[in-house]
Short mmCIF file of C-alpha atoms in Angstrom, two decimals:
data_model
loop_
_atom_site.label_atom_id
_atom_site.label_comp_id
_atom_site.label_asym_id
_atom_site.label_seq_id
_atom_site.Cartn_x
_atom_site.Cartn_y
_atom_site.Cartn_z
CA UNK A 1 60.77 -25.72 -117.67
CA UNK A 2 64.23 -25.26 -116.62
CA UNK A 3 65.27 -24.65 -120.27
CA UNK A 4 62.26 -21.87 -120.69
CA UNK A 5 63.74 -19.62 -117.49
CA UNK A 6 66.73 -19.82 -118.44
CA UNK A 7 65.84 -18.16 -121.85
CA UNK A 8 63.66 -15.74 -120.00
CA UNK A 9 66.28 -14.74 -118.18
CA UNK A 10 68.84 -14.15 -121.32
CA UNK A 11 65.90 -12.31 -122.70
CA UNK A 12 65.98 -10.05 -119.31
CA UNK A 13 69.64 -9.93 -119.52
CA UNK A 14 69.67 -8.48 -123.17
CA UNK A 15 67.15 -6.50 -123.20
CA UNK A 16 69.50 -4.49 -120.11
CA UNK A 17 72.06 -4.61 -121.68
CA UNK A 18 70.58 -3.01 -124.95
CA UNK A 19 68.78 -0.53 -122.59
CA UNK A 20 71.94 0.38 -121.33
CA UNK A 21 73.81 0.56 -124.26
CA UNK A 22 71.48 3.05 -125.59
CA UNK A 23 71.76 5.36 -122.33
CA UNK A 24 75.27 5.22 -123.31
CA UNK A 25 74.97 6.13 -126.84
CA UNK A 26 72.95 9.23 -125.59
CA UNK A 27 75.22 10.54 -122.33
CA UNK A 28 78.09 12.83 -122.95
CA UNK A 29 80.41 10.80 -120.61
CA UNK A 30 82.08 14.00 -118.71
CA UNK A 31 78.83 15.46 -117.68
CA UNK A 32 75.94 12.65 -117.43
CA UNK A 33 74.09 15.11 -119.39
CA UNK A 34 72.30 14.44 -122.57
CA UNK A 35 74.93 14.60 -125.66
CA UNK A 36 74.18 16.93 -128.87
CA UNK A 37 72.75 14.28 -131.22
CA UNK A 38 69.76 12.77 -128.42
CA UNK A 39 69.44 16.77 -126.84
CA UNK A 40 68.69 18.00 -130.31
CA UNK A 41 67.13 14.95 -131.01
CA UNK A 42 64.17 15.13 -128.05
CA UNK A 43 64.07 19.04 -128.31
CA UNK A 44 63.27 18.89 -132.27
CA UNK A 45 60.73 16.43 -131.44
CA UNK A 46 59.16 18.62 -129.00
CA UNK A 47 59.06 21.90 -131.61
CA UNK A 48 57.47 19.25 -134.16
CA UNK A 49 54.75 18.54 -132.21
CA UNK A 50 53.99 22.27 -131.32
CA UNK A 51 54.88 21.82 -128.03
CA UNK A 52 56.12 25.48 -126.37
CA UNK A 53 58.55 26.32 -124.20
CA UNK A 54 61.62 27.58 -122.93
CA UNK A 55 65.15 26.94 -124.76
CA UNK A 56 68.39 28.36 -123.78
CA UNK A 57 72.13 28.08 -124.90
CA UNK A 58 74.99 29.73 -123.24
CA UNK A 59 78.56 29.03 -123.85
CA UNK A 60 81.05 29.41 -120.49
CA UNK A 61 82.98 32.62 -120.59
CA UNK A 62 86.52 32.79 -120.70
CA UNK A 63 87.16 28.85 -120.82
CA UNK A 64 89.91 29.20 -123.16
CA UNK A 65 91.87 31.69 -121.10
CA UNK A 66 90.53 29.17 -117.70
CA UNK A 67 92.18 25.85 -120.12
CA UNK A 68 95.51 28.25 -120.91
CA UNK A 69 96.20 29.09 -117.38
CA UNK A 70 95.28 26.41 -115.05
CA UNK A 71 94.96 23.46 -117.55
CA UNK A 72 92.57 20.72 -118.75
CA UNK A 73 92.09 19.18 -115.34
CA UNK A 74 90.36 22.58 -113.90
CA UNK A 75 88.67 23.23 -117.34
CA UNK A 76 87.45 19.47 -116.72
CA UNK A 77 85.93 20.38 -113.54
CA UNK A 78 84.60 24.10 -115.02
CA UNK A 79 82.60 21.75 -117.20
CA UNK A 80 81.42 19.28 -114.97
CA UNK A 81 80.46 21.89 -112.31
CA UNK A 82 78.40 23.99 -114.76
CA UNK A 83 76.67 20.49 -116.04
CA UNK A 84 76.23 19.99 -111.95
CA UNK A 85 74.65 23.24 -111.85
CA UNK A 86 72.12 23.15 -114.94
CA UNK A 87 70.96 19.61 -113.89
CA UNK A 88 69.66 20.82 -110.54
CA UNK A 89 68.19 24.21 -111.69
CA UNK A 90 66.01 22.12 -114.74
CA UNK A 91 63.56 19.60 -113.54
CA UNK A 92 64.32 15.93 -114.33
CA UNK A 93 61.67 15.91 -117.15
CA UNK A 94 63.22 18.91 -118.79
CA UNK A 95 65.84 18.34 -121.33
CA UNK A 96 69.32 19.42 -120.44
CA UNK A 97 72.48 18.81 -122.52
CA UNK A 98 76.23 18.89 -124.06
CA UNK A 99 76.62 20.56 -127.24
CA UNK A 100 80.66 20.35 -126.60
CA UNK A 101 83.23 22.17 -125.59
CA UNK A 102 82.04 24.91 -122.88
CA UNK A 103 78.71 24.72 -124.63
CA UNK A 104 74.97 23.66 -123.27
CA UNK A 105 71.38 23.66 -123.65
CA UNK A 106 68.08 23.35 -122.07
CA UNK A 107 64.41 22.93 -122.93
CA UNK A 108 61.39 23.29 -120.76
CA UNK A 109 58.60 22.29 -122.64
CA UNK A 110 56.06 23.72 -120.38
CA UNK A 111 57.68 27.11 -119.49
CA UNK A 112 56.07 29.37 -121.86
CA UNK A 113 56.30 33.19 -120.19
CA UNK A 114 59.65 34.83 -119.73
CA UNK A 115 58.86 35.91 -116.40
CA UNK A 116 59.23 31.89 -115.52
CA UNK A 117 61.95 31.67 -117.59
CA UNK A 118 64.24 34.69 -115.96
CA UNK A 119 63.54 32.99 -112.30
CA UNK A 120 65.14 29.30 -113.79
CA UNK A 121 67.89 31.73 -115.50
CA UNK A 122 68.46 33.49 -111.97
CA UNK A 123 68.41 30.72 -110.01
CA UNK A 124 71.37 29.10 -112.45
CA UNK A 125 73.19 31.98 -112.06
CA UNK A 126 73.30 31.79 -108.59
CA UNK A 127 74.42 28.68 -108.15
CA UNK A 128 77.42 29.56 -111.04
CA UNK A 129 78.54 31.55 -108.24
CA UNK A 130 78.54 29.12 -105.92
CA UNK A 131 81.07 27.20 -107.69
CA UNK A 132 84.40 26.54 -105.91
CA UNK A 133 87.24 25.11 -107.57
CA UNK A 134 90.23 25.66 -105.66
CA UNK A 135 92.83 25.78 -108.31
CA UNK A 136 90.74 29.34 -109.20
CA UNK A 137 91.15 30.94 -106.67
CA UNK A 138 88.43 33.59 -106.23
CA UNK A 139 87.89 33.76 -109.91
CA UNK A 140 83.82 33.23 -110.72
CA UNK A 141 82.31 31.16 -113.41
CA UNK A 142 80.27 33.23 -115.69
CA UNK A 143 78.00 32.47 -118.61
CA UNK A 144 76.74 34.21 -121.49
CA UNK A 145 73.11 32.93 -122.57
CA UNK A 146 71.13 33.18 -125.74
CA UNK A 147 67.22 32.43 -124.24
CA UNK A 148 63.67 32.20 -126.44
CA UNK A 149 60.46 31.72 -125.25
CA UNK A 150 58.65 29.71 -127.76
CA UNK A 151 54.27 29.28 -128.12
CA UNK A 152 52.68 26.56 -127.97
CA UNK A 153 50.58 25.25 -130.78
CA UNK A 154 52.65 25.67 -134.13
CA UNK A 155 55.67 23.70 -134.72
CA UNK A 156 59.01 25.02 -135.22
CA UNK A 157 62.23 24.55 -136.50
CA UNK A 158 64.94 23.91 -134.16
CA UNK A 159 68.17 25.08 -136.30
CA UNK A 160 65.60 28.40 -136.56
CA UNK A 161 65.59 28.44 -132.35
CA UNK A 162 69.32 27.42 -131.80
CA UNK A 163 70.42 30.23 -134.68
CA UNK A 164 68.27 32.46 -132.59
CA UNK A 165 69.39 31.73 -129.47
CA UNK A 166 73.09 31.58 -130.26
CA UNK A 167 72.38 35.16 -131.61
CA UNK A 168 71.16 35.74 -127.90
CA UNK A 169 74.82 34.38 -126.64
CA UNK A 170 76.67 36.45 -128.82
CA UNK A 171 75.09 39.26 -127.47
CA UNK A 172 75.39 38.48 -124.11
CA UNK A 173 79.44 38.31 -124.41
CA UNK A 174 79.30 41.78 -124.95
CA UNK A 175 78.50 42.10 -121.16
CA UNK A 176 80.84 41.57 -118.19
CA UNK A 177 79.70 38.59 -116.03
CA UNK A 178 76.83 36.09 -116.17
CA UNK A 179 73.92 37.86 -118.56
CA UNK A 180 70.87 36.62 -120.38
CA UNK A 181 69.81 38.36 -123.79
CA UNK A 182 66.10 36.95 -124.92
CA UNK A 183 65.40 36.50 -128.85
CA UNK A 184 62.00 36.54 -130.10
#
């Protein structure tokens, strides 16, 4: 009997650790966010199915020039901050990650009308200029975002979506402070 628990409880113990491993494997470890490989991963799976939604990928603006004057440390926090900031704008069960560098993404699955989608956009926005880092002075976080709003009911490729959307971010440099260019 004793002998039996005891592998029970190696079995519990394993099985944790393997569990945790694998969270591991799939967190980018600066943000807590998703990493590329498991985002892409659980969004593709999504578009395979048919499943619609919302997908966005913006790319922090000026991080370079933020890295070359204040340093990696503040860049650090420019990251985690922005990370901070998607994670409470997108509900838990959406899917929010690191693509690297200054660069993220989210999916909504069930946010299918851009009206939806420009109130989530507005709402990160807002709290981008909320951030305080103290080594910036008054100096605001921006973002430029690529954004698609994609049907339900046919599946779709996601290097199609991220091309389109990175199209989207591309544009949106083009325009002074935090802006959103949709891609159909």
């Amino acid at each position: 009997v004793i002998v039996g628990f005891m592998n029970i409880d190696k079995m519990i113990k394993d099985a944790k650790e393997k569990e945790m491993l694998i969270a591991l494997s799939e967190t980018d470890q600066m943000t807590s966010l998703l990493n590329r490989v498991s985002g892409e991963k659980k969004v593709t799976e999504h578009l395979k199915n048919g499943d619609g939604g919302f997908l966005i990928l913006l790319d922090v603006d000026h991080f370079k020039s933020i890295n070359d004057t204040f340093g990696h440390g503040v860049g650090d926090q420019v990251i985690i901050q922005v990370a901070k900031c998607l994670k409470s704008t997108f509900r838990e069960h959406d899917i929010v990650f690191r693509l690297g560098g200054d660069e993220f993404s989210a999916y909504a699955a069930d946010v299918t009308t851009k009206k939806i989608a420009n109130q989530i956009i507005s709402r990160f926005i807002e709290k981008l200029e909320k951030i305080v880092i103290q080594e910036l002075g008054d100096r605001t976080i921006t973002a430029s975002i690529g954004a698609t709003i994609i049907p339900s009911g046919t599946p779709v490729n996601f290097a199609e979506k991220y091309k389109l959307v990175d199209e989207g971010v591309y544009e949106s440099k083009k325009i002074e402070g935090s802006h959103v260019t949709f891609k159909d």
